[in-house]
Amino acid sequence: MMLQTLSQYLAYPFVRYALIVGTLIALCSSLLGVTLVLKRFSYIGDGLSHVAFGAMALAAILNVSNDMLVAMPITVLAAVLILQLGRSTRVRGDAAIAMVSVGSLAVGYLLLNLFSTSSNLSGDVCSSLFGSTSILTLTLEEVWLCAAVSVLVTGIYIFFYHRIFAITFDESFALATGIRASAYNLLIAVVIAVVIVLAMRLVGSLLISALVIFPALAAMRVLKSYKSVIVFSAVSSVLCAVLGILVSILAGTPVGSTIVVMDIALFLGCALAGRLRAA
Amino acid sequence: MAQIECTNALLGYEGQPVLKDLTFRVSKGDYLCVIGENGAGKSTLIKTLLGLTPPLGGTIRLGDGLKQADIGYLPQQTDIQRDFPASVREIVLSGCANRLGRRPFYRKEEKRRALRSMEDLSILPLADRCYRELSGGQQQRVLLARALCATSALLVMDEPAAGLDPVASQELYQLISEINRKGVTIIIVSHDLPSTLRYASHILHIGGPSAYYAAKEEYIASEYGAKFIRMAGGEK
Ligand SMILES: Nc1ncnc2c1ncn2[C@@H]1O[C@H](COP(=O)(O)OP(=O)(O)OP(=O)(O)O)[C@@H](O)[C@H]1O
Ligand SMILES: [Mg+2]
């Protein structure tokens, strides 16, 4: 019965697009999530998602057809800025991020209020913050863009896997033995920014952090080698995303929060398993 | 030609001098022990040698074929490392990351190098264990094996035995001295005076207005050194 409804839905291209994009975004964000969590960078992801909201607001009032083209460069720039600010001794890292992120949230909302031509302003804002249904309105062009970026991100991650491991585990050692750690930090920040702009479509800017950190934290509860943590969080994140999208279509719940609830369940399950094994 | 030639160096942070007029040299195969009180600037010297903090003045010249990237490092543990999910093998292998060049993955010879250094430090049986579940002494051996993957020229260590029990710390010093006998130059910061006097070939005593650099025997014979040793109770 349920399978029948499901196959009916799968006949629609927008459902297939949503599943494809959801899978890709879940994959990318979980790969980076492990690095972010271990480098104590998770707050950067959170800060950047607010910047992405501000950038999307800007794109909306500029009436750009593909708002990612505006949001992407702005968020990448913010990532670079946060990294530089955090390194200067005058502003501490977390304070720098709080400044940039809360600032862009406020300015974004203000801009929308002042200049938006939309008749349903609070609906638009809610959609940017929590994702709502925008994932179900993807065009084929956006699916291709997302696929291209995901392949690039995954490729970069695999190519630099060993170096990313080295600087994540011990940045001073990597630096001392001649690995250009700051260049890789920059690379990581830029890639995070790109992934966050993509993920905004899926779960909205307030919920992106969940997609980034939950699979990594879940994997770290039960697994003991870096490689297994990466593989497990990638696979489980994809499963959560697919399951979340299907459930939300069947039950009519909001896509973003349904996926996040799946991620929370995954984390709780792993935490429990880790506890049981330790005992 | 010495591996490190430090002449009238001025060390410190952003214009704030910590150590003045530092002159010493390290030749291949030396075991240089850096001693001094808390806050004397030992860690600052280590960071400068590793190229993490630039010197404020004077010169620190590398020679005898030594390049900056050939200086391996055994850090004190940081909080990040303590809960890191990684196997011993992965961590030791990560010492080879500076040999990757443009390649994305490790070659066979790099994996062999990692195996060999695990064998040398007798942690091969731990290879697939999780780093965060090891004891402090085992963790330091893992980091030492990683440093040996990165270089076989010169190792710099900042209080590697801090937090270890006396037995584990003696074992670590013994391992380090064995590595030194195989020709690896050692620069070590240590508060363990008996081990220092036993293994070191040279001593750099920093603190107060000046630094005192000498071969071990000369240091022990000197008035300055004898006084410090008596005070620290290192030898009767
Ligand atoms: N990052 C830094 N910025 C500015 N000053 C610093 C920094 N790190 C250390 N200092 C200062 O430099 C001086 C020397 O510190 P250092 O850590 O080198 O001492 P140490 O000899 O290693 O001491 P300990 O035995 O306690 O490890 C101290 O006065 C310290 O306050
Ligand atoms: Mg120190």
Coordinates of C-alpha atoms and ligand atoms in Angstrom, one line a residue:
Chain A
M1 CA 0.0 0.0 0.0
M2 CA 2.7 2.4 1.1
L3 CA 5.1 1.1 -1.5
Q4 CA 2.4 1.8 -4.1
T5 CA 2.0 5.4 -3.1
L6 CA 5.8 5.7 -3.0
S7 CA 6.2 4.4 -6.6
Q8 CA 3.5 6.8 -7.6
Y9 CA 5.4 9.7 -6.2
L10 CA 8.7 8.5 -7.7
A11 CA 7.2 8.9 -11.1
Y12 CA 7.2 12.6 -10.6
P13 CA 10.5 14.3 -11.7
F14 CA 10.4 16.8 -8.8
V15 CA 10.5 13.9 -6.3
R16 CA 13.4 12.3 -8.1
Y17 CA 15.3 15.6 -8.3
A18 CA 14.7 16.1 -4.5
L19 CA 16.1 12.6 -3.8
I20 CA 19.2 13.2 -6.0
V21 CA 20.0 16.6 -4.6
G22 CA 19.3 15.4 -1.0
T23 CA 21.7 12.5 -1.4
L24 CA 24.4 14.7 -2.8
I25 CA 24.1 17.4 -0.2
A26 CA 24.0 14.9 2.6
L27 CA 27.1 13.2 1.3
C28 CA 29.1 16.5 1.0
S29 CA 28.0 17.9 4.3
S30 CA 28.8 14.8 6.3
L31 CA 32.3 14.5 4.8
L32 CA 33.1 18.0 5.8
G33 CA 31.2 17.6 9.1
V34 CA 33.8 15.1 10.4
T35 CA 36.6 17.7 9.7
L36 CA 34.6 20.5 11.2
V37 CA 33.8 18.7 14.4
L38 CA 37.3 17.5 14.9
K39 CA 38.9 20.8 14.2
R40 CA 36.5 22.5 16.5
F41 CA 35.2 24.4 13.6
S42 CA 31.5 23.5 13.8
Y43 CA 30.6 27.0 14.8
I44 CA 32.0 28.2 11.5
G45 CA 29.4 26.1 9.7
D46 CA 26.7 27.6 11.9
G47 CA 27.9 31.2 11.3
L48 CA 28.2 30.7 7.6
S49 CA 24.7 29.4 7.3
H50 CA 23.4 32.7 8.7
V51 CA 25.6 34.6 6.2
A52 CA 24.0 32.5 3.5
F53 CA 20.6 33.6 4.6
G54 CA 21.6 37.2 4.3
A55 CA 23.0 36.6 0.9
M56 CA 19.8 34.8 -0.2
A57 CA 17.8 37.8 1.0
L58 CA 20.0 40.0 -1.1
A59 CA 19.5 37.8 -4.1
A60 CA 15.8 37.9 -3.6
I61 CA 15.5 41.7 -3.6
L62 CA 17.9 41.9 -6.5
N63 CA 15.5 39.6 -8.4
V64 CA 18.3 37.4 -9.6
S65 CA 17.0 34.3 -11.4
N66 CA 19.5 31.9 -9.8
D67 CA 20.0 33.1 -6.3
M68 CA 22.9 30.7 -5.7
L69 CA 25.0 32.8 -8.0
V70 CA 24.8 35.6 -5.5
A71 CA 24.8 33.6 -2.3
M72 CA 27.8 31.5 -3.3
P73 CA 30.5 34.2 -3.7
I74 CA 29.2 36.2 -0.7
T75 CA 29.3 33.1 1.6
V76 CA 32.7 32.1 0.4
L77 CA 34.0 35.6 1.0
A78 CA 32.5 35.4 4.5
A79 CA 34.3 32.1 5.1
V80 CA 37.6 33.6 4.2
L81 CA 36.9 36.7 6.3
I82 CA 36.0 34.6 9.4
L83 CA 39.1 32.6 9.1
Q84 CA 41.3 35.7 8.9
L85 CA 39.5 37.5 11.7
G86 CA 39.7 34.5 13.9
R87 CA 43.5 34.4 13.4
S88 CA 44.1 38.0 14.3
T89 CA 44.7 38.3 18.0
R90 CA 42.4 41.2 18.5
V91 CA 39.1 39.5 17.9
R92 CA 38.7 35.9 19.1
G93 CA 37.5 33.3 16.7
D94 CA 34.0 32.7 18.2
A95 CA 33.4 36.4 18.7
A96 CA 34.3 37.1 15.1
I97 CA 31.8 34.5 13.9
A98 CA 29.1 35.7 16.1
M99 CA 29.6 39.2 14.8
V100 CA 29.5 38.2 11.1
S101 CA 26.7 35.7 11.4
V102 CA 24.2 37.6 13.5
G103 CA 25.0 40.8 11.5
S104 CA 24.1 39.2 8.2
L105 CA 20.9 37.6 9.7
A106 CA 19.7 41.0 10.9
V107 CA 20.7 42.9 7.7
G108 CA 19.2 40.1 5.5
Y109 CA 15.8 40.3 7.3
L110 CA 15.9 44.1 7.2
L111 CA 16.6 44.2 3.5
L112 CA 13.8 41.8 2.8
N113 CA 11.4 43.9 4.8
L114 CA 12.4 47.1 3.1
F115 CA 12.6 46.1 -0.5
S116 CA 10.8 42.8 -1.0
T117 CA 8.1 42.8 -3.6
S118 CA 6.8 39.4 -2.6
S119 CA 3.3 39.2 -1.3
N120 CA 4.2 36.5 1.2
L121 CA 7.2 37.9 3.0
S122 CA 7.0 35.8 6.2
G123 CA 6.5 32.7 4.1
D124 CA 9.7 33.4 2.1
V125 CA 11.7 34.1 5.3
C126 CA 10.4 30.9 6.9
S127 CA 11.3 29.0 3.8
S128 CA 14.9 30.3 3.8
L129 CA 15.3 29.6 7.4
F130 CA 13.7 26.1 7.6
G131 CA 13.9 24.9 4.0
S132 CA 10.2 24.1 3.7
T133 CA 9.3 23.1 0.2
S134 CA 11.9 24.7 -1.9
I135 CA 13.6 21.3 -2.4
L136 CA 10.5 20.2 -4.2
T137 CA 10.6 23.1 -6.7
L138 CA 14.1 22.3 -8.1
T139 CA 14.7 22.8 -11.8
L140 CA 16.8 20.4 -13.8
E141 CA 19.4 23.1 -14.2
E142 CA 19.7 23.4 -10.4
V143 CA 20.0 19.6 -10.1
W144 CA 22.9 19.7 -12.5
L145 CA 24.6 22.5 -10.7
C146 CA 24.3 20.7 -7.5
A147 CA 25.6 17.5 -9.0
A148 CA 28.7 19.3 -10.4
V149 CA 29.5 21.0 -7.2
S150 CA 29.1 17.8 -5.2
V151 CA 31.4 15.9 -7.5
L152 CA 33.9 18.6 -7.1
V153 CA 33.7 18.7 -3.3
T154 CA 33.9 15.0 -3.0
G155 CA 36.8 14.9 -5.4
I156 CA 38.7 17.6 -3.5
Y157 CA 38.0 15.8 -0.2
I158 CA 39.4 12.5 -1.5
F159 CA 42.4 14.0 -3.2
F160 CA 43.4 15.9 0.0
Y161 CA 42.2 13.2 2.4
H162 CA 45.6 12.4 3.9
R163 CA 46.6 16.0 4.2
I164 CA 43.3 17.0 5.7
F165 CA 43.7 14.2 8.2
A166 CA 47.3 15.4 9.1
I167 CA 46.3 19.0 9.7
T168 CA 43.1 18.0 11.6
F169 CA 44.9 15.7 13.9
D170 CA 47.8 18.0 14.7
E171 CA 48.1 21.3 12.9
S172 CA 51.4 22.4 14.5
F173 CA 53.1 19.1 13.5
A174 CA 51.8 19.4 10.0
L175 CA 53.1 23.0 9.8
A176 CA 56.5 22.1 11.3
T177 CA 57.0 19.3 8.8
G178 CA 56.3 21.5 5.8
I179 CA 52.6 21.1 5.1
R180 CA 50.9 24.4 4.3
A181 CA 48.2 24.2 6.9
S182 CA 46.8 27.6 6.4
A183 CA 46.2 26.9 2.7
Y184 CA 44.3 23.8 3.6
N185 CA 42.3 25.6 6.2
L186 CA 41.3 28.1 3.6
L187 CA 40.3 25.4 1.2
I188 CA 38.2 23.7 3.9
A189 CA 36.5 27.0 4.7
V190 CA 35.7 27.7 1.1
V191 CA 34.3 24.2 0.5
I192 CA 32.2 24.5 3.6
A193 CA 30.7 27.8 2.3
V194 CA 29.9 26.1 -1.0
V195 CA 28.2 23.1 0.7
I196 CA 26.2 25.4 3.0
V197 CA 24.8 27.4 0.1
L198 CA 23.8 24.1 -1.5
A199 CA 22.3 22.7 1.7
M200 CA 20.2 25.8 2.3
R201 CA 17.9 24.5 -0.4
L202 CA 17.4 21.2 1.4
V203 CA 17.0 22.1 5.0
G204 CA 17.1 25.9 5.2
S205 CA 19.8 27.9 6.8
L206 CA 19.0 27.3 10.5
L207 CA 19.0 23.6 10.1
I208 CA 22.2 23.1 8.1
S209 CA 24.4 22.7 11.1
A210 CA 22.4 19.6 12.0
L211 CA 23.2 18.0 8.6
V212 CA 26.9 18.8 9.1
I213 CA 27.4 17.7 12.7
F214 CA 25.0 15.0 13.6
P215 CA 26.3 12.2 11.3
A216 CA 29.9 13.0 12.4
L217 CA 29.1 13.0 16.1
A218 CA 27.1 9.8 15.7
A219 CA 29.9 8.0 13.9
M220 CA 32.4 9.1 16.5
R221 CA 30.3 7.5 19.2
V222 CA 30.8 4.0 17.9
L223 CA 33.8 3.9 15.6
K224 CA 37.5 4.0 16.2
S225 CA 39.4 4.8 13.0
Y226 CA 39.2 8.0 11.0
K227 CA 38.4 6.2 7.8
S228 CA 35.5 4.2 9.3
V229 CA 34.1 7.4 10.9
I230 CA 34.2 9.1 7.5
V231 CA 32.5 6.2 5.6
F232 CA 29.9 5.6 8.3
S233 CA 28.9 9.3 8.6
A234 CA 28.7 9.6 4.8
V235 CA 26.5 6.5 4.4
S236 CA 24.3 7.2 7.3
S237 CA 23.8 10.8 6.4
V238 CA 22.7 9.8 2.9
L239 CA 20.3 7.2 4.3
C240 CA 18.8 9.8 6.8
A241 CA 18.3 12.3 3.9
V242 CA 16.6 9.8 1.6
L243 CA 14.4 8.5 4.5
G244 CA 13.6 12.0 5.6
I245 CA 12.6 13.1 2.1
L246 CA 10.4 10.0 1.6
V247 CA 8.7 10.3 5.0
S248 CA 8.1 14.0 4.5
I249 CA 6.4 13.4 1.1
L250 CA 4.2 10.6 2.5
A251 CA 3.4 12.3 5.8
G252 CA 3.3 15.8 4.5
T253 CA 5.8 17.1 7.0
P254 CA 8.4 19.8 6.3
V255 CA 11.4 18.2 4.5
G256 CA 14.2 19.9 6.4
S257 CA 13.0 19.2 9.9
T258 CA 12.1 15.6 9.0
I259 CA 15.7 15.0 7.8
V260 CA 17.1 16.5 10.9
V261 CA 14.8 14.4 13.1
M262 CA 16.2 11.3 11.3
D263 CA 19.8 12.6 12.0
I264 CA 18.9 13.1 15.7
A265 CA 17.5 9.5 15.9
L266 CA 20.7 8.3 14.3
F267 CA 22.8 10.1 16.8
L268 CA 20.8 8.9 19.7
G269 CA 21.0 5.3 18.4
C270 CA 24.8 5.5 18.1
A271 CA 25.2 7.2 21.4
L272 CA 23.2 4.4 23.0
A273 CA 25.2 1.7 21.2
G274 CA 28.5 3.3 22.3
R275 CA 27.3 3.4 25.9
L276 CA 26.2 -0.2 25.8
R277 CA 29.5 -1.4 24.4
A278 CA 31.5 0.6 26.9
A279 CA 29.5 -1.0 29.7
Chain B
M1 CA 79.0 22.5 9.3
A2 CA 76.4 22.2 12.1
Q3 CA 72.8 21.3 11.5
I4 CA 71.6 24.3 13.5
E5 CA 73.7 27.4 14.1
C6 CA 72.0 29.9 16.3
T7 CA 73.8 33.2 16.7
N8 CA 72.8 36.0 19.0
A9 CA 69.2 35.2 18.4
L10 CA 66.4 37.2 19.9
L11 CA 63.2 35.2 20.5
G12 CA 59.8 36.3 21.5
Y13 CA 56.3 37.2 20.3
E14 CA 55.2 40.2 18.3
G15 CA 58.0 42.4 19.4
Q16 CA 57.9 41.1 23.0
P17 CA 61.3 39.6 23.6
V18 CA 61.5 36.5 25.8
L19 CA 65.0 35.3 25.2
K20 CA 68.0 37.4 24.3
D21 CA 71.4 36.7 22.9
L22 CA 71.0 33.0 22.4
T23 CA 74.0 31.3 20.8
F24 CA 74.4 27.6 20.4
R25 CA 75.0 25.0 17.7
V26 CA 73.7 21.5 17.1
S27 CA 75.6 19.0 15.0
K28 CA 74.5 15.7 13.6
G29 CA 74.0 13.1 16.3
D30 CA 73.9 15.5 19.2
Y31 CA 71.5 15.1 22.1
L32 CA 70.9 18.7 23.2
C33 CA 68.9 19.1 26.4
V34 CA 67.2 22.4 27.1
I35 CA 66.7 23.1 30.8
G36 CA 65.4 26.2 32.7
E37 CA 62.7 27.4 34.9
N38 CA 59.0 27.7 34.0
G39 CA 58.5 30.6 31.7
A40 CA 62.2 30.8 30.8
G41 CA 61.3 30.5 27.1
K42 CA 62.0 26.8 26.4
S43 CA 58.8 26.3 24.5
T44 CA 59.4 29.5 22.7
L45 CA 62.8 28.2 21.5
I46 CA 61.1 25.0 20.3
K47 CA 58.4 26.9 18.4
T48 CA 61.1 29.0 16.8
L49 CA 63.2 26.0 15.7
L50 CA 60.1 24.5 14.2
G51 CA 59.4 27.6 12.2
L52 CA 56.1 28.3 14.0
T53 CA 57.3 31.6 15.5
P54 CA 59.8 33.8 13.6
P55 CA 62.9 35.0 15.5
L56 CA 62.9 38.7 16.3
G57 CA 66.6 39.1 15.7
G58 CA 69.9 37.4 15.2
T59 CA 70.2 34.4 12.9
I60 CA 69.2 30.7 13.1
R61 CA 70.9 29.0 10.2
L62 CA 70.2 25.4 9.1
G63 CA 73.1 23.5 7.5
D64 CA 74.5 20.1 6.9
G65 CA 71.7 19.4 4.4
L66 CA 69.0 20.0 7.0
K67 CA 65.8 21.6 5.7
Q68 CA 63.0 23.1 7.7
A69 CA 60.7 20.3 6.8
D70 CA 63.2 17.7 8.1
I71 CA 62.7 18.8 11.7
G72 CA 60.3 16.3 13.3
Y73 CA 58.4 17.2 16.4
L74 CA 57.0 15.4 19.5
P75 CA 54.5 17.7 21.0
Q76 CA 52.8 17.7 24.4
Q77 CA 49.4 16.3 24.0
T78 CA 46.6 18.7 23.1
D79 CA 43.0 18.3 24.0
I80 CA 42.1 17.8 20.3
Q81 CA 44.2 14.8 20.0
R82 CA 42.9 13.2 23.1
D83 CA 39.4 12.4 21.8
F84 CA 40.3 12.0 18.1
P85 CA 38.9 8.9 16.5
A86 CA 41.9 7.5 14.6
S87 CA 43.8 4.2 14.6
V88 CA 47.5 4.1 15.6
R89 CA 48.3 3.1 12.0
E90 CA 46.5 6.2 10.6
I91 CA 48.3 8.5 12.9
V92 CA 51.8 7.1 12.3
L93 CA 51.3 7.1 8.6
S94 CA 50.2 10.8 8.8
G95 CA 53.8 11.6 9.6
C96 CA 54.5 10.8 5.9
A97 CA 52.1 13.5 4.7
N98 CA 55.0 15.8 3.9
R99 CA 56.3 13.2 1.4
L100 CA 53.1 13.1 -0.6
G101 CA 54.2 15.9 -3.0
R102 CA 51.4 16.1 -5.6
R103 CA 50.1 12.6 -5.0
P104 CA 46.8 12.0 -3.2
F105 CA 47.7 8.7 -1.7
Y106 CA 50.6 7.0 0.1
R107 CA 53.0 4.8 -1.7
K108 CA 54.1 1.3 -0.6
E109 CA 57.4 2.6 0.6
E110 CA 55.7 5.1 2.9
K111 CA 53.5 2.5 4.3
R112 CA 56.6 0.4 4.9
R113 CA 58.3 3.3 6.6
A114 CA 55.3 3.6 9.0
L115 CA 55.4 -0.1 9.7
R116 CA 59.1 0.1 10.4
S117 CA 58.8 3.0 12.8
M118 CA 56.0 1.2 14.7
E119 CA 58.2 -1.8 15.0
D120 CA 61.1 0.3 16.3
L121 CA 58.9 1.6 19.0
S122 CA 57.3 -1.8 19.7
I123 CA 53.8 -0.5 19.0
L124 CA 53.1 -2.7 16.0
P125 CA 50.6 -4.9 18.1
L126 CA 48.7 -1.7 18.7
A127 CA 48.5 -0.7 15.1
D128 CA 44.7 -1.1 14.7
R129 CA 43.8 0.1 18.2
C130 CA 42.1 3.4 18.7
Y131 CA 44.5 6.1 19.7
R132 CA 42.2 7.6 22.4
E133 CA 42.0 4.3 24.2
L134 CA 45.8 4.0 24.7
S135 CA 47.7 5.0 27.9
G136 CA 49.6 8.2 28.0
G137 CA 52.9 6.4 27.5
Q138 CA 51.6 4.5 24.5
Q139 CA 50.2 7.6 23.0
Q140 CA 53.6 9.3 23.2
R141 CA 55.2 6.4 21.5
V142 CA 52.7 6.7 18.7
L143 CA 53.5 10.4 18.3
L144 CA 57.2 9.5 18.4
A145 CA 56.7 6.9 15.6
R146 CA 54.9 9.6 13.6
A147 CA 57.8 12.0 14.0
L148 CA 60.2 9.3 12.8
C149 CA 58.0 8.9 9.7
A150 CA 58.4 12.6 9.0
T151 CA 62.1 12.7 9.4
S152 CA 65.2 10.8 10.4
A153 CA 67.4 13.8 10.7
L154 CA 66.3 15.8 13.7
L155 CA 63.6 15.5 16.4
V156 CA 62.5 18.3 18.6
M157 CA 60.6 17.5 21.8
D158 CA 58.9 19.7 24.4
E159 CA 58.6 17.8 27.7
P160 CA 57.6 14.5 26.1
A161 CA 57.4 12.8 29.4
A162 CA 55.1 15.3 31.1
G163 CA 52.2 13.4 32.7
L164 CA 53.8 10.0 32.4
D165 CA 54.5 7.8 35.5
P166 CA 58.1 7.3 36.4
V167 CA 58.5 3.9 34.8
A168 CA 56.8 5.0 31.5
S169 CA 58.9 8.2 31.4
Q170 CA 62.1 6.3 31.9
E171 CA 61.1 3.9 29.1
L172 CA 60.4 6.9 26.9
Y173 CA 63.8 8.5 27.6
Q174 CA 65.5 5.2 26.9
L175 CA 63.7 4.9 23.5
I176 CA 64.7 8.4 22.7
S177 CA 68.3 7.7 23.5
E178 CA 68.2 4.5 21.3
I179 CA 66.9 6.6 18.4
N180 CA 69.7 9.1 19.1
R181 CA 72.3 6.3 18.9
K182 CA 71.0 5.5 15.4
G183 CA 72.1 8.9 14.3
V184 CA 69.0 11.0 14.8
T185 CA 69.8 14.4 16.3
I186 CA 67.7 15.2 19.4
I187 CA 66.7 18.5 20.9
I188 CA 64.6 18.0 24.0
V189 CA 63.1 20.2 26.7
S190 CA 63.1 18.3 30.0
H191 CA 62.5 18.9 33.7
D192 CA 63.9 15.4 34.5
L193 CA 67.4 16.2 35.5
P194 CA 68.7 12.7 36.2
S195 CA 67.7 11.5 32.7
T196 CA 69.1 14.7 31.2
L197 CA 72.5 14.2 32.9
R198 CA 72.5 10.6 31.8
Y199 CA 71.7 10.9 28.1
A200 CA 72.5 14.4 26.9
S201 CA 75.6 15.3 25.0
H202 CA 75.1 19.0 25.3
I203 CA 73.1 21.2 27.6
L204 CA 71.5 24.6 27.0
H205 CA 70.4 26.2 30.2
I206 CA 68.2 29.2 29.7
G207 CA 66.8 31.6 32.2
G208 CA 67.8 34.7 33.9
P209 CA 69.5 37.3 31.8
S210 CA 71.6 34.9 29.8
A211 CA 71.7 31.4 28.4
Y212 CA 74.5 28.9 29.1
Y213 CA 75.4 26.4 26.4
A214 CA 78.1 23.8 26.9
A215 CA 78.9 20.1 26.5
K216 CA 77.5 18.1 29.3
E217 CA 80.8 17.4 31.1
E218 CA 81.7 21.0 30.9
Y219 CA 78.3 22.0 32.2
I220 CA 78.6 19.7 35.2
A221 CA 82.1 20.9 36.0
S222 CA 81.1 24.6 35.7
E223 CA 80.2 26.6 38.8
Y224 CA 76.8 27.6 37.3
G225 CA 75.9 24.0 36.4
A226 CA 77.0 22.5 39.6
K227 CA 75.0 25.0 41.6
F228 CA 71.8 24.3 39.5
I229 CA 72.3 20.5 39.9
R230 CA 72.7 20.8 43.6
M231 CA 69.6 23.0 43.9
A232 CA 67.5 20.7 41.7
G233 CA 68.8 17.7 43.6
G234 CA 69.7 15.9 40.3
E235 CA 72.8 14.3 41.7
K236 CA 74.4 13.9 45.1
Ligands
LIG1 N1 51.9 32.9 22.3 C1 52.5 33.8 23.1 N2 52.4 35.1 23.0 C2 53.0 36.0 23.8 N3 53.8 35.6 24.8 C3 53.9 34.3 25.1 C4 53.3 33.3 24.2 N4 53.7 32.1 24.6 C5 54.5 32.3 25.7 N5 54.6 33.6 26.0 C6 55.5 34.2 27.0 O1 56.8 33.8 26.8 C7 57.5 33.5 28.0 C8 58.2 32.1 27.9 O2 57.2 31.1 27.7 P1 57.5 29.6 27.4 O3 56.2 28.9 27.1 O4 58.5 29.6 26.3 O5 58.2 29.1 28.7 P2 58.7 27.7 29.1 O6 60.2 27.8 29.4 O7 58.4 26.7 28.0 O8 58.0 27.4 30.4 P3 57.4 26.0 31.0 O9 58.5 25.3 31.7 O10 56.3 26.4 31.9 O11 56.9 25.2 29.8 C9 56.4 33.5 29.1 O12 56.6 34.7 29.8 C10 55.1 33.6 28.4 O13 54.2 34.4 29.0
MG2 MG 57.0 25.0 27.9

